[in-house]
């Protein structure tokens, strides 16, 4: 990408609202039109630039100097309007500031730290899988995906025992807030004061149990690796991005497999494929569908000159199904494919810092289920859950057959 090249194309324009109920519920037909329209598309409804093809989404995510995060990862441009909360020191920051906070977090959510959690997380994964297979019929969202992460993650952070019911609403709020000022965003923000209050209190040093990720963030401040006022905001990042994402990750993985039972057969025959099944489900049904960037300069992308200060909407979920990258069968769930290059965790300097934790949770719960159940099937129609950023389900009724 250079700023010198003259425009060689007329940038196509689409009238669709990607944050409408219809497209949030079933985005895939729109994604195909977006990709086929061109590498860069105008979304006239919001006067925005958008990218839906893998190559351009991937390249933009990696080019943090041009496609910056410091003006917000949502539609709101922090250079023009006051954010709904103080900006995240990770998600909504750029190098060099981002590098400091990110390095602290990398040291805390480290492979070694995550290995230490494995045994405890495993016991609870086995227990819940055992209960589900005993029941035979359950809701993959309400009975499993919304239960297991809340059994393991808040304790790993060291959160207070009371008030944890605020975690899911806060995540839903944070992810809805990336979207436009629509009904979803307004409803999420209205009456969120109590939730935000509990979150703020839980980020304070006194609220966080010794040994947890939260206390380790405060310890980094004590060592001088962070300013003291940065510590609560970094704890807030864990609470913003650490719960709903894994709930959706588990639910979407089980939805993917239950709606493609032949793929469950493959997994049951070899439960060690759980990590591959998770990557393929992330590709096929990406929990985080979109993020915005803002251009720091005029930039030419495939012949379209995007002016400085433009919001650009990157469709991760569309990139993950682009046949130009994944081949003709991009829309097929195939847990034996090499899906690991997907952008469901992002790409580049902002790539999900909690990824090892998410991978651990899903691997354990999926392996435990895959060993015990020879078959999974839907027993009813899954009910979509609407969010401006997350794609998922509020109900996925399933039946499993004990092995
Ligand atoms: C944050 C954050 C990071 C990633 C996703 C996210 C709500 C938030 O640092 O607060 O979504």
Short mmCIF file of C-alpha atoms and ligand atoms in Angstrom, two decimals:
data_model
loop_
_atom_site.label_atom_id
_atom_site.label_comp_id
_atom_site.label_asym_id
_atom_site.label_seq_id
_atom_site.Cartn_x
_atom_site.Cartn_y
_atom_site.Cartn_z
CA UNK A 1 0.00 0.00 0.00
CA UNK A 2 1.41 3.37 -1.03
CA UNK A 3 -0.03 6.86 -1.13
CA UNK A 4 1.56 7.71 -4.50
CA UNK A 5 -0.46 5.58 -6.91
CA UNK A 6 -3.22 7.34 -8.84
CA UNK A 7 -6.76 5.98 -8.45
CA UNK A 8 -7.25 3.32 -11.10
CA UNK A 9 -10.73 2.15 -10.15
CA UNK A 10 -14.12 3.57 -9.34
CA UNK A 11 -14.78 2.45 -5.78
CA UNK A 12 -17.99 0.42 -5.67
CA UNK A 13 -20.72 1.41 -3.24
CA UNK A 14 -23.34 -0.69 -1.43
CA UNK A 15 -26.48 0.67 0.25
CA UNK A 16 -26.73 -2.05 2.92
CA UNK A 17 -26.63 -1.39 6.67
CA UNK A 18 -24.35 -4.13 8.07
CA UNK A 19 -25.69 -3.34 11.57
CA UNK A 20 -29.31 -3.99 10.58
CA UNK A 21 -31.14 -6.87 12.26
CA UNK A 22 -31.22 -8.80 8.98
CA UNK A 23 -27.49 -8.69 8.30
CA UNK A 24 -26.45 -9.16 11.94
CA UNK A 25 -28.68 -12.25 12.06
CA UNK A 26 -27.37 -13.75 8.81
CA UNK A 27 -24.41 -11.82 7.39
CA UNK A 28 -23.10 -14.35 4.88
CA UNK A 29 -25.08 -13.37 1.77
CA UNK A 30 -24.10 -9.74 2.35
CA UNK A 31 -20.46 -10.77 2.85
CA UNK A 32 -20.44 -12.42 -0.54
CA UNK A 33 -21.82 -9.28 -2.22
CA UNK A 34 -19.29 -7.16 -0.32
CA UNK A 35 -16.36 -9.33 -1.48
CA UNK A 36 -17.62 -9.47 -5.03
CA UNK A 37 -18.18 -5.71 -5.20
CA UNK A 38 -14.43 -5.15 -4.83
CA UNK A 39 -11.42 -5.05 -2.49
CA UNK A 40 -12.56 -1.69 -1.03
CA UNK A 41 -16.24 -0.76 -0.92
CA UNK A 42 -18.11 2.37 0.17
CA UNK A 43 -20.96 1.73 2.57
CA UNK A 44 -23.21 4.64 1.66
CA UNK A 45 -25.46 4.18 4.71
CA UNK A 46 -22.63 5.31 7.01
CA UNK A 47 -20.38 7.07 4.47
CA UNK A 48 -17.67 4.55 5.34
CA UNK A 49 -15.00 2.44 3.66
CA UNK A 50 -15.21 -1.32 4.12
CA UNK A 51 -13.13 -4.38 3.26
CA UNK A 52 -14.44 -7.93 3.11
CA UNK A 53 -11.74 -9.87 1.27
CA UNK A 54 -9.09 -11.81 3.19
CA UNK A 55 -5.99 -10.20 1.64
CA UNK A 56 -7.01 -6.58 2.26
CA UNK A 57 -8.43 -7.26 5.74
CA UNK A 58 -5.27 -9.14 6.70
CA UNK A 59 -2.95 -6.46 5.29
CA UNK A 60 -4.87 -3.62 6.96
CA UNK A 61 -4.81 -5.36 10.34
CA UNK A 62 -1.05 -5.75 10.04
CA UNK A 63 -0.45 -2.14 8.95
CA UNK A 64 -0.90 -0.49 12.36
CA UNK A 65 0.88 2.67 11.20
CA UNK A 66 -1.76 3.43 8.57
CA UNK A 67 -4.83 1.75 10.07
CA UNK A 68 -4.68 3.04 13.61
CA UNK A 69 -6.68 2.01 16.68
CA UNK A 70 -6.17 5.10 18.84
CA UNK A 71 -9.22 6.82 17.29
CA UNK A 72 -11.36 3.85 18.34
CA UNK A 73 -12.03 0.32 17.10
CA UNK A 74 -15.71 1.17 16.62
CA UNK A 75 -17.60 3.60 14.38
CA UNK A 76 -17.11 6.53 16.76
CA UNK A 77 -14.03 8.59 15.90
CA UNK A 78 -12.37 9.50 19.21
CA UNK A 79 -10.77 12.52 17.49
CA UNK A 80 -14.27 13.95 16.98
CA UNK A 81 -16.47 12.60 19.77
CA UNK A 82 -16.09 11.65 23.41
CA UNK A 83 -15.90 7.86 23.85
CA UNK A 84 -18.57 6.16 26.01
CA UNK A 85 -15.81 5.16 28.46
CA UNK A 86 -12.12 6.09 28.84
CA UNK A 87 -10.37 4.37 25.91
CA UNK A 88 -8.81 0.95 26.41
CA UNK A 89 -5.02 1.13 26.82
CA UNK A 90 -4.74 -1.97 24.62
CA UNK A 91 -7.49 -2.09 22.01
CA UNK A 92 -7.79 1.66 21.50
CA UNK A 93 -4.10 2.57 21.62
CA UNK A 94 -1.23 2.63 19.12
CA UNK A 95 2.51 2.09 19.43
CA UNK A 96 4.56 3.24 21.23
CA UNK A 97 2.06 3.46 24.14
CA UNK A 98 0.36 0.25 23.11
CA UNK A 99 3.66 -1.62 23.10
CA UNK A 100 4.20 -0.91 26.81
CA UNK A 101 0.79 -2.08 28.00
CA UNK A 102 0.73 -5.00 25.58
CA UNK A 103 4.12 -6.26 26.79
CA UNK A 104 2.88 -6.19 30.38
CA UNK A 105 -0.22 -8.20 29.41
CA UNK A 106 1.83 -10.66 27.34
CA UNK A 107 3.90 -11.34 30.45
CA UNK A 108 0.80 -11.99 32.56
CA UNK A 109 -1.39 -14.01 30.18
CA UNK A 110 1.68 -16.05 29.27
CA UNK A 111 1.84 -19.66 28.07
CA UNK A 112 3.38 -20.55 31.43
CA UNK A 113 0.56 -18.88 33.40
CA UNK A 114 -2.01 -20.60 31.25
CA UNK A 115 -0.32 -23.99 31.71
CA UNK A 116 -0.61 -23.52 35.47
CA UNK A 117 -4.38 -23.09 35.13
CA UNK A 118 -4.86 -26.21 33.05
CA UNK A 119 -5.49 -28.76 35.79
CA UNK A 120 -8.08 -26.71 37.64
CA UNK A 121 -9.89 -25.75 34.41
CA UNK A 122 -9.81 -29.39 33.30
CA UNK A 123 -11.63 -30.71 36.40
CA UNK A 124 -14.53 -28.31 35.78
CA UNK A 125 -14.61 -29.06 32.04
CA UNK A 126 -14.86 -32.79 32.73
CA UNK A 127 -17.61 -32.21 35.30
CA UNK A 128 -19.79 -30.11 33.03
CA UNK A 129 -19.29 -32.44 30.05
CA UNK A 130 -20.24 -35.41 32.22
CA UNK A 131 -23.42 -33.65 33.39
CA UNK A 132 -24.43 -32.67 29.85
CA UNK A 133 -23.98 -36.19 28.48
CA UNK A 134 -25.91 -37.62 31.42
CA UNK A 135 -28.78 -35.24 30.63
CA UNK A 136 -28.65 -36.05 26.92
CA UNK A 137 -30.56 -32.89 25.94
CA UNK A 138 -29.37 -29.43 26.87
CA UNK A 139 -28.95 -25.90 25.59
CA UNK A 140 -25.38 -25.40 24.37
CA UNK A 141 -25.61 -21.70 25.29
CA UNK A 142 -27.53 -21.43 28.58
CA UNK A 143 -26.36 -24.76 30.06
CA UNK A 144 -22.76 -24.88 28.85
CA UNK A 145 -21.27 -21.87 27.02
CA UNK A 146 -22.61 -19.36 29.55
CA UNK A 147 -21.67 -21.57 32.51
CA UNK A 148 -18.16 -22.91 32.03
CA UNK A 149 -16.23 -19.65 31.34
CA UNK A 150 -17.88 -18.09 34.40
CA UNK A 151 -16.73 -21.06 36.50
CA UNK A 152 -13.09 -20.58 35.56
CA UNK A 153 -12.28 -17.07 34.31
CA UNK A 154 -13.41 -14.81 37.21
CA UNK A 155 -11.40 -16.89 39.69
CA UNK A 156 -8.34 -16.74 37.44
CA UNK A 157 -8.64 -12.93 37.44
CA UNK A 158 -9.29 -12.90 41.20
CA UNK A 159 -12.65 -11.11 41.03
CA UNK A 160 -14.98 -10.66 44.00
CA UNK A 161 -17.48 -13.51 44.44
CA UNK A 162 -20.48 -11.21 44.39
CA UNK A 163 -21.62 -9.28 41.33
CA UNK A 164 -20.21 -11.63 38.70
CA UNK A 165 -23.61 -11.56 36.99
CA UNK A 166 -22.46 -8.15 35.71
CA UNK A 167 -19.76 -9.68 33.51
CA UNK A 168 -21.93 -10.87 30.61
CA UNK A 169 -23.96 -7.64 30.40
CA UNK A 170 -20.73 -5.60 30.45
CA UNK A 171 -19.22 -7.60 27.60
CA UNK A 172 -22.44 -7.27 25.58
CA UNK A 173 -22.36 -3.52 26.24
CA UNK A 174 -18.71 -3.11 25.24
CA UNK A 175 -19.20 -5.02 21.97
CA UNK A 176 -22.49 -3.28 21.12
CA UNK A 177 -20.80 0.07 21.73
CA UNK A 178 -18.45 -0.43 18.74
CA UNK A 179 -21.47 -0.14 16.46
CA UNK A 180 -23.44 2.86 15.21
CA UNK A 181 -25.91 4.75 17.38
CA UNK A 182 -28.68 2.21 16.69
CA UNK A 183 -31.28 0.62 18.96
CA UNK A 184 -28.86 -2.13 20.08
CA UNK A 185 -26.24 0.38 21.19
CA UNK A 186 -28.72 2.74 22.82
CA UNK A 187 -30.43 -0.09 24.72
CA UNK A 188 -27.08 -1.43 25.92
CA UNK A 189 -25.95 1.96 27.18
CA UNK A 190 -29.27 2.82 28.84
CA UNK A 191 -29.33 1.50 32.37
CA UNK A 192 -25.75 0.24 32.28
CA UNK A 193 -24.66 2.48 35.16
CA UNK A 194 -24.83 -0.22 37.83
CA UNK A 195 -22.92 -2.68 35.64
CA UNK A 196 -20.21 -0.10 34.94
CA UNK A 197 -19.99 0.75 38.63
CA UNK A 198 -19.37 -2.89 39.61
CA UNK A 199 -16.76 -3.23 36.86
CA UNK A 200 -14.91 -0.08 37.98
CA UNK A 201 -14.91 -1.22 41.63
CA UNK A 202 -13.69 -4.70 40.63
CA UNK A 203 -10.68 -3.21 38.82
CA UNK A 204 -9.32 -1.67 42.03
CA UNK A 205 -6.40 -3.29 43.84
CA UNK A 206 -8.44 -4.04 47.01
CA UNK A 207 -11.04 -5.99 45.03
CA UNK A 208 -8.59 -8.42 43.44
CA UNK A 209 -7.49 -11.68 45.11
CA UNK A 210 -3.74 -12.34 45.41
CA UNK A 211 -2.19 -14.48 42.68
CA UNK A 212 -4.81 -13.72 40.02
CA UNK A 213 -4.31 -11.89 36.72
CA UNK A 214 -5.78 -8.72 38.27
CA UNK A 215 -3.29 -8.68 41.16
CA UNK A 216 -0.46 -9.33 38.70
CA UNK A 217 -1.44 -6.22 36.74
CA UNK A 218 -1.23 -4.20 39.96
CA UNK A 219 2.12 -5.84 40.74
CA UNK A 220 3.41 -4.64 37.35
CA UNK A 221 2.45 -1.09 38.40
CA UNK A 222 4.29 -1.58 41.71
CA UNK A 223 7.41 -2.63 39.78
CA UNK A 224 7.16 0.52 37.69
CA UNK A 225 6.28 -1.32 34.45
CA UNK A 226 2.99 0.66 34.39
CA UNK A 227 1.69 3.89 35.85
CA UNK A 228 -0.61 3.20 38.80
CA UNK A 229 -3.55 4.82 36.98
CA UNK A 230 -3.10 2.37 34.09
CA UNK A 231 -3.63 -0.72 36.24
CA UNK A 232 -7.43 -0.51 36.66
CA UNK A 233 -7.88 0.11 32.92
CA UNK A 234 -5.86 -3.00 32.05
CA UNK A 235 -7.93 -5.08 34.47
CA UNK A 236 -10.97 -3.59 32.72
CA UNK A 237 -9.66 -4.95 29.41
CA UNK A 238 -9.69 -8.47 30.86
CA UNK A 239 -13.30 -7.98 31.98
CA UNK A 240 -14.35 -6.42 28.66
CA UNK A 241 -12.84 -8.99 26.34
CA UNK A 242 -12.44 -12.13 28.45
CA UNK A 243 -15.94 -13.42 29.10
CA UNK A 244 -18.44 -12.90 26.26
CA UNK A 245 -15.81 -13.79 23.68
CA UNK A 246 -15.22 -17.24 25.19
CA UNK A 247 -18.95 -17.78 25.75
CA UNK A 248 -19.54 -17.08 22.05
CA UNK A 249 -16.47 -19.15 21.15
CA UNK A 250 -17.84 -22.23 22.89
CA UNK A 251 -21.41 -21.70 21.71
CA UNK A 252 -20.40 -21.07 18.09
CA UNK A 253 -18.13 -24.13 18.08
CA UNK A 254 -20.94 -26.36 19.36
CA UNK A 255 -23.40 -24.75 16.94
CA UNK A 256 -20.99 -25.39 14.06
CA UNK A 257 -20.55 -29.04 14.97
CA UNK A 258 -24.21 -29.71 15.84
CA UNK A 259 -25.28 -28.31 12.47
CA UNK A 260 -22.58 -30.42 10.75
CA UNK A 261 -22.82 -33.72 12.65
CA UNK A 262 -20.44 -35.45 10.20
CA UNK A 263 -17.73 -33.15 11.56
CA UNK A 264 -18.58 -34.22 15.12
CA UNK A 265 -18.03 -37.80 13.99
CA UNK A 266 -14.53 -36.84 12.85
CA UNK A 267 -13.85 -35.17 16.21
CA UNK A 268 -15.29 -38.04 18.26
CA UNK A 269 -13.07 -40.48 16.39
CA UNK A 270 -10.04 -38.36 17.36
CA UNK A 271 -10.75 -35.88 20.21
CA UNK A 272 -7.19 -34.55 19.86
CA UNK A 273 -8.58 -32.61 16.88
CA UNK A 274 -10.41 -30.30 19.34
CA UNK A 275 -7.97 -27.42 18.78
CA UNK A 276 -8.35 -27.74 15.00
CA UNK A 277 -12.13 -27.91 15.35
CA UNK A 278 -12.03 -24.67 17.36
CA UNK A 279 -9.96 -22.86 14.71
CA UNK A 280 -12.26 -24.07 11.96
CA UNK A 281 -15.34 -23.01 13.93
CA UNK A 282 -13.74 -19.59 14.56
CA UNK A 283 -13.19 -19.28 10.83
CA UNK A 284 -16.66 -20.51 9.87
CA UNK A 285 -18.71 -18.71 12.54
CA UNK A 286 -16.46 -15.93 13.86
CA UNK A 287 -17.65 -14.53 17.22
CA UNK A 288 -16.04 -11.11 16.55
CA UNK A 289 -17.38 -10.18 13.12
CA UNK A 290 -16.01 -6.67 12.64
CA UNK A 291 -13.58 -4.08 13.89
CA UNK A 292 -12.95 -0.55 12.68
CA UNK A 293 -9.67 1.22 12.10
CA UNK A 294 -9.00 4.90 11.24
CA UNK A 295 -6.54 5.95 8.54
CA UNK A 296 -3.59 7.98 9.84
CA UNK A 297 -2.75 9.17 6.29
CA UNK A 298 -4.08 9.04 2.74
CA UNK A 299 -3.60 5.51 1.50
CA UNK A 300 -4.13 3.68 -1.79
CA UNK A 301 -5.65 0.24 -1.34
CA UNK A 302 -6.02 -1.67 -4.60
CA UNK A 303 -6.59 1.57 -6.53
CA UNK A 304 -8.95 3.25 -4.07
CA UNK A 305 -7.48 6.32 -2.39
CA UNK A 306 -8.77 6.45 1.17
CA UNK A 307 -8.33 9.93 2.69
CA UNK A 308 -6.64 10.51 6.05
CA UNK A 309 -8.99 10.31 9.02
CA UNK A 310 -11.40 7.81 7.41
CA UNK A 311 -13.11 5.10 9.41
CA UNK A 312 -12.59 1.72 7.73
CA UNK A 313 -14.79 -1.25 8.63
CA UNK A 314 -12.93 -4.57 8.46
CA UNK A 315 -15.14 -7.66 8.08
CA UNK A 316 -13.21 -10.40 9.87
CA UNK A 317 -16.06 -12.89 9.47
CA UNK A 318 -16.15 -12.23 5.72
CA UNK A 319 -12.36 -12.52 5.31
CA UNK A 320 -12.65 -15.87 7.06
CA UNK A 321 -14.99 -17.15 4.34
CA UNK A 322 -13.33 -15.56 1.31
CA UNK A 323 -13.03 -18.22 -1.42
CA UNK A 324 -10.10 -16.24 -2.91
CA UNK A 325 -8.11 -17.35 0.14
CA UNK A 326 -9.85 -20.49 1.44
CA UNK A 327 -10.88 -22.01 -1.87
CA UNK A 328 -14.21 -22.88 -3.44
CA UNK A 329 -15.46 -24.69 -0.32
CA UNK A 330 -14.85 -21.71 2.02
CA UNK A 331 -18.47 -21.94 3.22
CA UNK A 332 -18.06 -25.57 4.29
CA UNK A 333 -17.11 -26.51 7.85
CA UNK A 334 -14.18 -28.93 7.61
CA UNK A 335 -12.25 -29.48 10.83
CA UNK A 336 -9.45 -31.20 8.90
CA UNK A 337 -8.65 -28.07 6.89
CA UNK A 338 -5.75 -25.78 7.86
CA UNK A 339 -7.83 -22.93 9.32
CA UNK A 340 -5.17 -21.48 11.62
CA UNK A 341 -4.45 -18.42 9.45
CA UNK A 342 -7.94 -16.99 10.07
CA UNK A 343 -8.40 -13.46 11.42
CA UNK A 344 -11.03 -14.29 14.05
CA UNK A 345 -8.50 -13.31 16.75
CA UNK A 346 -7.36 -10.37 14.64
CA UNK A 347 -3.83 -10.15 13.26
CA UNK A 348 -0.73 -8.04 13.90
CA UNK A 349 0.14 -6.11 17.06
CA UNK A 350 -3.44 -6.15 18.41
CA UNK A 351 -4.04 -9.87 17.91
CA UNK A 352 -6.04 -11.22 20.86
CA UNK A 353 -3.86 -11.26 23.98
CA UNK A 354 -6.24 -13.66 25.77
CA UNK A 355 -5.96 -16.22 23.00
CA UNK A 356 -4.08 -18.86 25.07
CA UNK A 357 -6.81 -18.69 27.70
CA UNK A 358 -9.61 -18.93 25.15
CA UNK A 359 -7.89 -21.86 23.46
CA UNK A 360 -7.43 -23.64 26.78
CA UNK A 361 -11.08 -23.26 27.79
CA UNK A 362 -12.46 -24.45 24.47
CA UNK A 363 -9.97 -27.30 24.09
CA UNK A 364 -10.80 -28.69 27.52
CA UNK A 365 -14.57 -28.46 27.25
CA UNK A 366 -14.67 -29.72 23.68
CA UNK A 367 -12.30 -32.62 24.30
CA UNK A 368 -14.28 -33.67 27.38
CA UNK A 369 -17.52 -33.66 25.37
CA UNK A 370 -16.05 -35.28 22.29
CA UNK A 371 -14.77 -38.24 24.32
CA UNK A 372 -18.13 -38.80 26.01
CA UNK A 373 -20.55 -38.17 23.12
CA UNK A 374 -20.57 -40.23 19.95
CA UNK A 375 -23.14 -37.93 18.34
CA UNK A 376 -24.54 -34.43 18.57
CA UNK A 377 -27.59 -33.03 16.83
CA UNK A 378 -29.82 -29.96 16.95
CA UNK A 379 -33.23 -30.61 18.52
CA UNK A 380 -34.71 -27.28 17.49
CA UNK A 381 -33.98 -24.09 15.63
CA UNK A 382 -31.13 -22.09 17.17
CA UNK A 383 -32.10 -18.56 18.24
CA UNK A 384 -29.72 -15.80 17.10
CA UNK A 385 -28.32 -13.35 19.65
CA UNK A 386 -28.03 -9.83 18.25
CA UNK A 387 -24.97 -7.68 18.92
CA UNK A 388 -23.35 -4.94 16.83
CA UNK A 389 -20.00 -6.81 16.84
CA UNK A 390 -20.51 -10.38 18.02
CA UNK A 391 -22.25 -13.11 16.04
CA UNK A 392 -23.75 -15.87 18.10
CA UNK A 393 -26.79 -17.53 19.57
CA UNK A 394 -28.98 -17.11 22.63
CA UNK A 395 -30.14 -20.73 22.33
CA UNK A 396 -28.71 -23.80 20.60
CA UNK A 397 -30.80 -26.80 21.70
CA UNK A 398 -28.91 -30.07 21.23
CA UNK A 399 -29.09 -33.79 21.99
CA UNK A 400 -25.96 -35.84 22.57
CA UNK A 401 -25.68 -39.61 22.52
CA UNK A 402 -23.35 -41.16 25.10
CA UNK A 403 -20.43 -43.09 23.65
C1 LIG B 1 -10.37 -3.84 25.82
C2 LIG B 1 -10.93 -4.74 24.74
C3 LIG B 1 -10.09 -5.52 23.98
C4 LIG B 1 -10.61 -6.34 22.99
C5 LIG B 1 -11.96 -6.40 22.77
C6 LIG B 1 -12.78 -5.63 23.55
C7 LIG B 1 -15.02 -5.23 24.19
C8 LIG B 1 -12.29 -4.80 24.54
O1 LIG B 1 -9.15 -3.70 25.89
O2 LIG B 1 -11.17 -3.26 26.57
O3 LIG B 1 -14.11 -5.73 23.29
#
